[in-house]
Amino acid sequence: MSQGNFLFPQLLEPFPLNLHKLTDYASAFAEISLAVDTTAPTLTTGGATRTSETNATVTFTSDEAGTYYYEVVESGAGEPTIDTTGTGTPCDTTQQTIFLNSLTGAGAKELYIVAKDAEGNVSQPVKITIPEYVAPVYDISAAPQRLDFGTVTEGYTEAPAIKTVTITNAGNQPVTLTQPTAANYTLGTLSKTTLAPADTATVTVRPNTGLTAGTYNETLTVYGQSDGYAVRADVELRFTVTRQSGGGSGGSSGSGNYGITVSRPAHGTVTLSHSTAVSGATVTITVTPDEGYQLDTLTVTDSKGNELKLTEKGSGQYTFVMPAGAVTVRAVFTKIEAMPEPLPFTDVAETAWYADAVRYVYEHDLMNGTDTDRFSPGSTTSRSMIATILWRMAGSPVVNYAMDFSDVTQGQWYSEAIRWAASEGIVGGYGNGAFGTNDPITREQFAVMLYRFAQKQGYDVSVGENTNILSYADAFDVAEYAIPAVQWACGAGIINGSGANLNPQGDATRAHAAAMLMRFCEEVVTW
């Protein structure tokens, strides 16, 4: 044993170091550090659809799952600062849809979205433009609005010449026309039946031959359907057949004078300056309507049915130049219709498809405006609003009923109406104990409430109860409980389809609600 190694004799042999088995922990930590995610999600914009003043849907896609946040601003207001510290809405990498139901005003909006992944990385904001809301307008017009075919003598073999009526789609939605009919006139086939906005169709009109003496005034009505709503345009048709002259005052007097016959009018009088006149003489006609009536048409025709030129002189007087033959004077007086008071709503155009309905519900105290000068036809109608309207129609009864809806508190404008509606079984709440006071009412829910209300009031609901609604493409979207009510509403003309669809789950706007209430009152209610 060597003296220098006496303490560790067992280590005199070379130490067997296995260097290739040492672990490089520093490298391992480096790899873990590099795996941390610092990449924010990337968003891809989809589209935006505006369905009313208050409602719109927006779509987008994120390439990472996480949570999204958004804000809506007026168009051109600039990018807002979006707070991502609160609770957002979970999203995955499939297309996401945002349902908006509290937009204000019909103008365009901008929606800004950001997404945050699990590591807290926040995406760059993306902007999606929500278009302005343009309320649908359903209307057609006819030109001219009156066709006067003049006067012919009984026994005529050839009817007056054909005239043409042009029907124009005056709204902003497609219209499907129905072929019109007439009793004493021959109508051509509509040149087309489907009209895009501003598109036109024509139909020809001609009196029938062989008509006996008499006055043949009719209203030619062209009907159409636009998005489930009925539209119409009227044309007044005028034609007269006189009896053949038997001589006497109707012909020549034998001294160069020719007779002037006055067809006795209703609701007014016609007097002449001459009962006979020579050719070339000026004859004055004075027309005097009865009180409450006005002159509609005044014609002078010769024995061949040709209409003579009239010159208006004022104060109810007209003149014509006597031809070389007998003439007939004919006047028609019509009742002066009282002009309705204009509606106070600046957002309800007189030509809007819902204008008559808005006037009806406003004048019958069924619906008021959302402001002194606004009706907001494109806004949604809530369940509490419809319950209140029906409650008022029933006379605002007071009922003793324990109501325990979680979202209906005492003393609200709708509280007693919902209490009554629930007690009568006209409407119920949701399974979670809420009534859904501010939820937009759907078309099928509205139909159900009207149906049950009619039953409770003892109105006849037999008309339309068995209407076949299977012709609509989305008939199976109608909830089972609502099928009888929707059948009845369709059959009674209270609710119409939207093209090939019923759209039972679609929201009923205030314009739709007004139209359905007007039809319900006119077709079902006994006032």
Coordinates of C-alpha atoms in Angstrom, one line a residue:
M1 CA 0.0 0.0 0.0
S2 CA 1.4 3.4 -0.9
Q3 CA 1.6 5.9 1.9
G4 CA -0.1 8.6 -0.2
N5 CA -3.2 6.5 -0.7
F6 CA -3.8 5.0 2.8
L7 CA -7.2 6.8 3.4
F8 CA -8.9 5.4 0.2
P9 CA -7.4 2.2 -0.7
Q10 CA -10.6 1.2 -2.6
L11 CA -10.2 4.1 -5.0
L12 CA -6.7 3.2 -6.2
E13 CA -8.3 1.8 -9.4
P14 CA -9.3 4.3 -12.1
F15 CA -12.8 5.7 -11.4
P16 CA -15.3 4.4 -14.1
L17 CA -17.1 7.6 -15.2
N18 CA -20.0 6.9 -17.6
L19 CA -20.2 10.4 -19.2
H20 CA -22.7 9.5 -21.9
K21 CA -25.5 8.9 -19.4
L22 CA -25.4 12.4 -17.9
T23 CA -28.7 14.4 -18.4
D24 CA -28.6 17.9 -19.9
Y25 CA -31.4 19.5 -17.7
A26 CA -30.7 23.0 -19.0
S27 CA -31.6 21.9 -22.6
A28 CA -34.8 20.4 -21.3
F29 CA -35.8 23.6 -19.7
A30 CA -35.0 25.5 -22.8
E31 CA -37.4 23.2 -24.8
I32 CA -40.2 23.8 -22.3
S33 CA -39.8 27.6 -22.5
L34 CA -40.1 27.5 -26.3
A35 CA -43.5 25.7 -26.1
V36 CA -45.4 28.6 -24.6
D37 CA -48.2 29.9 -26.9
T38 CA -47.9 33.6 -27.7
T39 CA -49.9 33.7 -30.9
A40 CA -53.2 35.5 -30.9
P41 CA -56.3 34.1 -32.7
T42 CA -57.0 35.3 -36.2
L43 CA -60.6 36.3 -37.1
T44 CA -62.2 36.0 -40.5
T45 CA -65.3 38.1 -41.1
G46 CA -68.5 36.5 -42.4
G47 CA -71.6 38.5 -43.2
A48 CA -74.3 40.6 -41.7
T49 CA -78.1 40.4 -42.2
R50 CA -80.5 43.1 -41.0
T51 CA -84.0 41.9 -40.4
S52 CA -85.5 44.8 -38.6
E53 CA -84.7 48.1 -36.9
T54 CA -83.7 46.2 -33.8
N55 CA -82.5 42.8 -35.1
A56 CA -79.5 41.6 -37.1
T57 CA -77.3 38.5 -37.4
V58 CA -73.5 38.6 -37.8
T59 CA -71.1 35.7 -38.6
F60 CA -67.4 35.3 -38.2
T61 CA -64.8 32.5 -37.7
S62 CA -61.8 32.2 -35.4
D63 CA -58.8 30.0 -36.1
E64 CA -58.5 29.2 -32.3
A65 CA -61.1 28.3 -29.7
G66 CA -61.5 30.8 -26.9
T67 CA -63.8 33.6 -26.0
Y68 CA -65.0 36.5 -28.1
Y69 CA -66.1 40.1 -27.2
Y70 CA -67.8 42.7 -29.4
E71 CA -69.3 46.2 -29.5
V72 CA -71.7 47.8 -31.9
V73 CA -71.3 51.5 -32.8
E74 CA -72.9 53.7 -35.4
S75 CA -71.5 53.6 -38.9
G76 CA -68.4 55.9 -39.1
A77 CA -68.1 56.3 -35.3
G78 CA -64.6 54.7 -35.3
E79 CA -63.1 51.7 -33.6
P80 CA -64.1 51.4 -29.9
T81 CA -62.0 50.0 -27.0
I82 CA -63.3 46.5 -26.3
D83 CA -62.9 45.3 -22.7
T84 CA -61.7 41.7 -22.6
T85 CA -61.4 41.4 -18.8
G86 CA -65.0 40.3 -18.2
T87 CA -66.9 37.2 -19.2
G88 CA -67.2 36.8 -22.9
T89 CA -68.9 34.3 -25.2
P90 CA -67.2 30.9 -25.8
C91 CA -66.3 30.1 -29.3
D92 CA -64.7 27.3 -31.3
T93 CA -63.2 27.2 -34.8
T94 CA -66.6 26.7 -36.6
Q95 CA -68.5 29.7 -37.9
Q96 CA -70.0 31.7 -35.0
T97 CA -73.3 33.6 -35.2
I98 CA -74.1 36.7 -33.2
F99 CA -77.8 37.5 -32.8
L100 CA -78.5 41.1 -32.1
N101 CA -81.9 42.3 -30.9
S102 CA -81.4 45.7 -29.4
L103 CA -80.2 47.9 -32.2
T104 CA -81.5 51.4 -32.2
G105 CA -82.5 53.3 -35.3
A106 CA -82.6 52.0 -38.9
G107 CA -79.2 53.4 -39.9
A108 CA -76.1 51.3 -40.7
K109 CA -74.0 50.0 -37.8
E110 CA -70.5 48.7 -37.3
L111 CA -69.7 45.7 -35.1
Y112 CA -66.1 45.2 -33.9
I113 CA -65.1 41.8 -32.6
V114 CA -62.0 40.4 -30.8
A115 CA -61.2 36.9 -29.6
K116 CA -59.1 35.8 -26.7
D117 CA -57.5 32.3 -26.5
A118 CA -56.8 30.2 -23.3
E119 CA -53.4 31.8 -22.9
G120 CA -54.9 35.3 -22.9
N121 CA -53.7 36.3 -26.4
V122 CA -56.1 38.8 -27.9
S123 CA -56.8 39.0 -31.6
Q124 CA -56.7 42.1 -33.7
P125 CA -60.2 43.6 -33.9
V126 CA -62.2 43.0 -37.1
K127 CA -65.1 45.2 -38.3
I128 CA -68.3 43.9 -39.8
T129 CA -70.7 46.4 -41.3
I130 CA -74.4 45.9 -40.5
P131 CA -76.5 47.5 -43.3
E132 CA -79.2 50.0 -42.7
Y133 CA -82.7 48.6 -42.3
V134 CA -85.0 49.3 -45.3
A135 CA -88.6 48.4 -44.4
P136 CA -90.3 46.2 -47.0
V137 CA -92.9 48.0 -49.1
Y138 CA -95.6 46.0 -50.7
D139 CA -97.7 47.8 -53.4
I140 CA -98.8 47.8 -57.0
S141 CA -100.3 50.6 -59.1
A142 CA -102.4 50.8 -62.2
A143 CA -102.2 53.3 -65.1
P144 CA -104.5 54.7 -66.2
Q145 CA -106.8 54.4 -63.3
R146 CA -109.9 54.9 -65.4
L147 CA -110.9 53.7 -68.9
D148 CA -113.8 55.3 -70.5
F149 CA -115.0 53.5 -73.7
G150 CA -117.7 56.1 -74.4
T151 CA -121.2 55.5 -75.6
V152 CA -122.6 53.3 -78.4
T153 CA -126.1 52.6 -79.7
E154 CA -127.8 49.4 -78.9
G155 CA -127.3 46.8 -81.7
Y156 CA -123.6 47.7 -82.2
T157 CA -121.6 44.9 -83.8
E158 CA -118.1 46.2 -83.1
A159 CA -117.0 47.1 -79.6
P160 CA -114.8 50.2 -79.0
A161 CA -111.1 49.8 -79.5
I162 CA -109.0 47.8 -77.1
K163 CA -107.3 49.8 -74.3
T164 CA -104.3 48.7 -72.2
V165 CA -103.7 48.9 -68.5
T166 CA -100.2 48.8 -67.1
I167 CA -99.6 47.3 -63.7
T168 CA -96.4 48.5 -61.9
N169 CA -94.7 46.9 -58.8
A170 CA -94.5 50.1 -56.8
G171 CA -92.9 48.4 -53.8
N172 CA -89.5 47.0 -53.1
Q173 CA -90.4 43.4 -52.9
P174 CA -91.3 40.9 -55.7
V175 CA -95.0 40.6 -56.5
T176 CA -97.0 37.7 -58.0
L177 CA -100.1 38.9 -59.8
T178 CA -103.4 37.0 -60.3
Q179 CA -105.2 37.1 -63.7
P180 CA -108.1 39.6 -63.3
T181 CA -111.7 39.0 -64.4
A182 CA -114.6 41.3 -65.5
A183 CA -118.3 40.8 -66.1
N184 CA -118.9 42.9 -69.2
Y185 CA -115.4 43.3 -70.6
T186 CA -113.0 41.0 -72.3
L187 CA -109.6 41.0 -70.7
G188 CA -106.4 39.9 -72.3
T189 CA -103.9 37.7 -70.4
L190 CA -101.5 39.5 -68.2
S191 CA -98.2 39.9 -70.0
K192 CA -96.4 38.5 -67.0
T193 CA -97.4 37.5 -63.4
T194 CA -94.1 37.9 -61.5
L195 CA -92.9 41.4 -61.1
A196 CA -89.6 42.6 -59.6
P197 CA -89.6 46.0 -58.0
A198 CA -90.4 48.7 -60.6
D199 CA -91.2 46.0 -63.1
T200 CA -94.5 46.2 -65.2
A201 CA -97.1 44.0 -66.7
T202 CA -99.9 44.8 -69.1
V203 CA -103.5 43.6 -69.6
T204 CA -105.9 44.6 -72.4
V205 CA -109.5 45.6 -71.9
R206 CA -112.4 45.9 -74.3
P207 CA -116.2 46.0 -73.8
N208 CA -118.1 42.9 -74.8
T209 CA -120.2 43.1 -77.9
G210 CA -124.0 42.6 -77.9
L211 CA -124.6 44.4 -74.6
T212 CA -128.2 45.8 -74.3
A213 CA -128.9 49.4 -73.5
G214 CA -127.5 50.4 -70.1
T215 CA -124.6 51.7 -68.1
Y216 CA -121.7 49.3 -67.7
N217 CA -119.4 50.6 -65.0
E218 CA -117.1 48.2 -63.3
T219 CA -114.0 48.2 -61.2
L220 CA -111.3 46.1 -62.6
T221 CA -109.2 44.8 -59.7
V222 CA -105.8 43.3 -60.2
Y223 CA -104.7 41.3 -57.1
G224 CA -101.2 40.3 -56.1
Q225 CA -99.2 38.6 -53.3
S226 CA -96.0 40.0 -52.0
D227 CA -94.1 38.2 -49.3
G228 CA -97.4 36.8 -48.1
Y229 CA -99.2 40.1 -48.1
A230 CA -102.1 40.9 -50.4
V231 CA -101.8 44.0 -52.7
R232 CA -104.3 45.3 -55.3
A233 CA -104.7 48.0 -57.9
D234 CA -108.1 49.2 -59.2
V235 CA -109.1 50.6 -62.6
E236 CA -112.6 52.1 -63.2
L237 CA -114.2 50.9 -66.4
R238 CA -116.9 53.0 -68.0
F239 CA -119.1 52.1 -71.0
T240 CA -122.7 53.1 -72.0
V241 CA -125.1 51.5 -74.5
T242 CA -128.0 53.8 -75.5
R243 CA -131.3 52.8 -77.1
Q244 CA -131.8 53.3 -80.8
S245 CA -133.4 56.6 -81.6
G246 CA -137.1 56.4 -82.4
G247 CA -137.3 59.9 -83.9
G248 CA -138.9 63.0 -82.2
S249 CA -136.6 65.1 -80.1
G250 CA -133.7 62.7 -80.5
G251 CA -133.3 63.5 -84.2
S252 CA -133.7 66.4 -86.5
S253 CA -136.6 68.8 -85.9
G254 CA -137.0 69.3 -89.6
S255 CA -135.7 72.8 -89.5
G256 CA -132.0 72.0 -89.3
N257 CA -132.1 71.6 -85.5
Y258 CA -130.9 68.4 -83.9
G259 CA -132.1 67.0 -80.6
I260 CA -130.1 66.9 -77.3
T261 CA -131.0 64.1 -75.0
V262 CA -129.9 64.2 -71.3
S263 CA -129.4 60.8 -69.6
R264 CA -131.0 61.5 -66.2
P265 CA -128.2 61.2 -63.6
A266 CA -128.4 60.2 -59.9
H267 CA -127.3 62.6 -57.1
G268 CA -127.4 65.7 -59.3
T269 CA -129.0 67.7 -62.1
V270 CA -128.1 68.6 -65.6
T271 CA -129.6 71.5 -67.5
L272 CA -129.1 72.7 -71.1
S273 CA -129.1 76.1 -72.7
H274 CA -130.9 74.5 -75.7
S275 CA -133.0 71.4 -76.1
T276 CA -132.2 71.4 -79.8
A277 CA -129.6 73.2 -81.8
V278 CA -128.3 73.7 -85.3
S279 CA -125.0 72.4 -86.4
G280 CA -122.2 74.7 -85.3
A281 CA -124.1 76.2 -82.4
T282 CA -122.6 76.5 -79.0
V283 CA -124.5 74.7 -76.3
T284 CA -124.0 75.3 -72.6
I285 CA -124.4 72.5 -70.0
T286 CA -124.8 73.3 -66.3
V287 CA -124.2 70.5 -63.8
T288 CA -125.3 70.8 -60.1
P289 CA -124.3 68.0 -57.8
D290 CA -126.5 67.2 -54.8
E291 CA -125.0 68.1 -51.4
G292 CA -122.2 65.7 -50.5
Y293 CA -121.6 64.7 -54.1
Q294 CA -119.3 65.9 -56.9
L295 CA -119.2 65.6 -60.7
D296 CA -117.2 62.6 -61.7
T297 CA -117.6 62.5 -65.5
L298 CA -119.5 64.5 -68.1
T299 CA -119.6 63.3 -71.7
V300 CA -121.4 64.3 -74.9
T301 CA -121.5 61.7 -77.6
D302 CA -123.0 61.8 -81.1
S303 CA -125.2 59.1 -82.7
K304 CA -122.1 57.0 -83.6
G305 CA -120.7 57.0 -80.1
N306 CA -118.0 59.5 -80.8
E307 CA -117.2 61.8 -77.8
L308 CA -117.4 65.5 -78.4
K309 CA -115.0 68.0 -77.0
L310 CA -116.1 69.8 -73.9
T311 CA -114.8 73.2 -72.7
E312 CA -115.0 74.0 -69.0
K313 CA -116.2 77.5 -68.2
G314 CA -116.2 77.3 -64.4
S315 CA -119.1 77.3 -61.9
G316 CA -120.3 74.0 -63.1
Q317 CA -120.7 75.1 -66.7
Y318 CA -119.4 73.4 -69.9
T319 CA -119.9 74.1 -73.6
F320 CA -119.7 72.1 -76.8
V321 CA -120.3 72.7 -80.5
M322 CA -123.3 71.0 -81.9
P323 CA -122.6 68.5 -84.7
A324 CA -124.9 67.8 -87.6
G325 CA -126.9 65.2 -85.7
A326 CA -128.4 64.3 -82.4
V327 CA -126.3 64.1 -79.2
T328 CA -126.6 62.5 -75.8
V329 CA -125.3 64.2 -72.6
R330 CA -124.4 62.0 -69.7
A331 CA -123.2 63.0 -66.2
V332 CA -122.1 60.8 -63.3
F333 CA -121.9 62.1 -59.8
T334 CA -120.0 60.4 -57.0
K335 CA -120.1 60.8 -53.2
I336 CA -117.4 63.0 -51.7
E337 CA -115.4 60.8 -49.4
A338 CA -114.2 62.5 -46.3
M339 CA -110.4 62.6 -46.1
P340 CA -109.1 60.8 -43.1
E341 CA -107.0 62.6 -40.7
P342 CA -103.3 62.1 -41.4
L343 CA -101.4 59.7 -39.1
P344 CA -99.0 61.4 -36.7
F345 CA -96.2 58.9 -37.6
T346 CA -93.5 60.2 -39.8
D347 CA -92.1 56.7 -40.4
V348 CA -95.4 55.3 -42.0
A349 CA -95.6 56.3 -45.6
E350 CA -99.1 56.5 -47.2
T351 CA -98.0 54.0 -49.8
A352 CA -96.5 51.5 -47.4
W353 CA -98.2 48.1 -47.4
Y354 CA -99.0 48.4 -43.7
A355 CA -100.3 52.0 -43.8
D356 CA -104.0 50.9 -43.7
A357 CA -103.3 48.5 -40.9
V358 CA -101.4 51.0 -38.8
R359 CA -104.3 53.5 -39.3
Y360 CA -106.8 50.8 -38.2
V361 CA -105.0 49.8 -35.0
Y362 CA -104.3 53.4 -34.1
E363 CA -107.9 54.6 -34.7
H364 CA -109.3 51.6 -32.8
D365 CA -106.9 52.2 -29.9
L366 CA -105.3 48.8 -30.3
M367 CA -101.7 50.1 -30.8
N368 CA -100.0 53.5 -30.2
G369 CA -96.7 54.8 -31.5
T370 CA -93.4 54.2 -29.9
D371 CA -93.1 58.0 -29.7
T372 CA -95.4 60.9 -30.6
D373 CA -94.3 60.8 -34.2
R374 CA -93.0 57.3 -34.7
F375 CA -94.7 53.9 -35.0
S376 CA -91.5 51.9 -35.6
P377 CA -93.1 49.5 -38.1
G378 CA -89.9 47.4 -38.4
S379 CA -89.4 46.9 -34.6
T380 CA -90.3 43.6 -33.0
T381 CA -93.4 43.1 -30.9
S382 CA -93.1 41.6 -27.5
R383 CA -95.2 39.0 -25.8
S384 CA -96.3 41.4 -23.2
M385 CA -97.5 43.9 -25.8
I386 CA -99.8 41.4 -27.5
A387 CA -101.1 40.2 -24.1
T388 CA -101.9 43.8 -23.3
I389 CA -103.7 44.5 -26.6
L390 CA -105.9 41.4 -26.2
W391 CA -106.6 42.4 -22.6
R392 CA -107.8 45.8 -23.7
M393 CA -110.0 44.2 -26.4
A394 CA -111.6 42.1 -23.7
G395 CA -112.4 45.2 -21.7
S396 CA -109.4 45.2 -19.4
P397 CA -111.0 42.8 -16.9
V398 CA -109.7 42.4 -13.3
V399 CA -109.1 38.8 -12.3
N400 CA -108.1 37.1 -9.1
Y401 CA -105.3 34.8 -10.2
A402 CA -102.0 33.9 -8.5
M403 CA -99.3 34.8 -11.0
D404 CA -95.8 33.7 -10.2
F405 CA -93.8 34.5 -13.3
S406 CA -90.2 35.4 -12.3
D407 CA -90.0 38.3 -14.7
V408 CA -93.5 39.9 -14.1
T409 CA -93.5 42.2 -11.2
Q410 CA -96.5 44.0 -9.8
G411 CA -97.4 47.5 -11.0
Q412 CA -95.9 47.2 -14.5
W413 CA -98.0 48.4 -17.5
Y414 CA -98.4 44.8 -18.6
S415 CA -98.8 43.0 -15.2
E416 CA -102.6 42.8 -15.1
A417 CA -102.8 41.9 -18.8
I418 CA -100.5 39.0 -18.3
R419 CA -102.4 37.9 -15.2
W420 CA -105.6 37.9 -17.2
A421 CA -104.1 36.2 -20.2
A422 CA -102.6 33.4 -18.1
S423 CA -105.8 32.9 -16.1
E424 CA -107.7 32.5 -19.4
G425 CA -105.2 30.1 -20.8
I426 CA -104.5 32.4 -23.7
V427 CA -100.8 32.4 -23.1
G428 CA -98.5 30.7 -20.7
G429 CA -94.9 31.1 -19.5
Y430 CA -91.8 29.1 -20.2
G431 CA -90.7 26.0 -18.4
N432 CA -88.1 27.9 -16.4
G433 CA -90.8 30.0 -14.6
A434 CA -90.4 33.1 -16.8
F435 CA -93.0 34.7 -19.0
G436 CA -90.6 36.3 -21.4
T437 CA -92.2 39.7 -21.2
N438 CA -89.7 41.4 -23.5
D439 CA -89.1 38.4 -25.9
P440 CA -90.2 39.1 -29.5
I441 CA -93.4 37.3 -30.3
T442 CA -93.1 34.8 -33.2
R443 CA -95.7 34.5 -35.9
E444 CA -97.0 31.1 -34.6
Q445 CA -97.1 32.4 -31.0
F446 CA -99.2 35.4 -32.2
A447 CA -101.6 33.0 -34.1
V448 CA -102.0 30.8 -31.0
M449 CA -102.9 33.8 -28.8
L450 CA -105.4 35.1 -31.3
Y451 CA -106.9 31.6 -31.7
R452 CA -107.3 31.1 -28.0
F453 CA -108.6 34.6 -27.5
A454 CA -111.3 34.1 -30.2
Q455 CA -112.4 30.8 -28.5
K456 CA -112.6 32.5 -25.1
Q457 CA -114.6 35.3 -26.5
G458 CA -117.0 32.9 -28.2
Y459 CA -116.1 33.9 -31.8
D460 CA -116.6 31.5 -34.6
V461 CA -113.3 29.8 -35.3
S462 CA -114.7 27.0 -37.5
V463 CA -113.6 28.8 -40.7
G464 CA -110.2 27.6 -41.6
E465 CA -109.6 25.2 -38.8
N466 CA -108.9 22.3 -41.2
T467 CA -106.8 24.4 -43.7
N468 CA -104.0 22.3 -45.3
I469 CA -100.7 24.1 -44.6
L470 CA -98.5 21.3 -46.0
S471 CA -98.1 23.2 -49.2
Y472 CA -95.6 25.5 -47.4
A473 CA -92.0 24.2 -47.5
D474 CA -91.5 24.9 -43.7
A475 CA -94.9 23.5 -42.5
F476 CA -93.1 21.0 -40.3
D477 CA -91.4 23.9 -38.5
V478 CA -94.7 24.7 -36.9
A479 CA -94.7 23.6 -33.3
E480 CA -97.1 20.8 -32.6
Y481 CA -99.1 22.8 -30.1
A482 CA -99.5 25.7 -32.6
I483 CA -100.7 23.6 -35.6
P484 CA -104.5 24.1 -35.1
A485 CA -104.0 27.8 -34.5
V486 CA -101.8 28.3 -37.6
Q487 CA -104.3 26.3 -39.7
W488 CA -107.1 28.5 -38.5
A489 CA -105.1 31.7 -39.0
C490 CA -104.2 30.8 -42.6
G491 CA -107.7 29.7 -43.5
A492 CA -109.2 32.9 -42.0
G493 CA -106.8 35.1 -43.9
I494 CA -105.2 36.4 -40.7
I495 CA -101.7 35.2 -41.5
N496 CA -100.2 34.6 -45.0
G497 CA -97.2 32.7 -46.1
S498 CA -94.0 34.4 -47.2
G499 CA -93.7 33.1 -50.7
A500 CA -93.3 29.3 -50.3
N501 CA -92.8 29.5 -46.5
L502 CA -94.9 30.2 -43.5
N503 CA -91.9 31.4 -41.4
P504 CA -93.7 30.3 -38.2
Q505 CA -90.6 31.0 -36.0
G506 CA -90.0 34.4 -37.5
D507 CA -90.6 37.5 -35.4
A508 CA -93.8 39.5 -35.9
T509 CA -92.8 43.1 -36.4
R510 CA -95.1 45.9 -35.3
A511 CA -96.2 46.3 -38.9
H512 CA -97.0 42.6 -39.1
A513 CA -98.8 42.8 -35.7
A514 CA -100.9 45.7 -37.0
A515 CA -101.8 43.8 -40.2
M516 CA -102.7 40.6 -38.3
L517 CA -104.8 42.5 -35.7
M518 CA -106.7 44.4 -38.5
R519 CA -107.5 41.2 -40.3
F520 CA -108.5 39.5 -37.1
C521 CA -110.9 42.3 -36.2
E522 CA -112.4 42.5 -39.6
E523 CA -112.8 38.8 -40.2
V524 CA -113.5 37.4 -36.7
V525 CA -114.3 39.9 -34.1
T526 CA -117.9 41.0 -33.5
W527 CA -117.8 44.5 -32.2

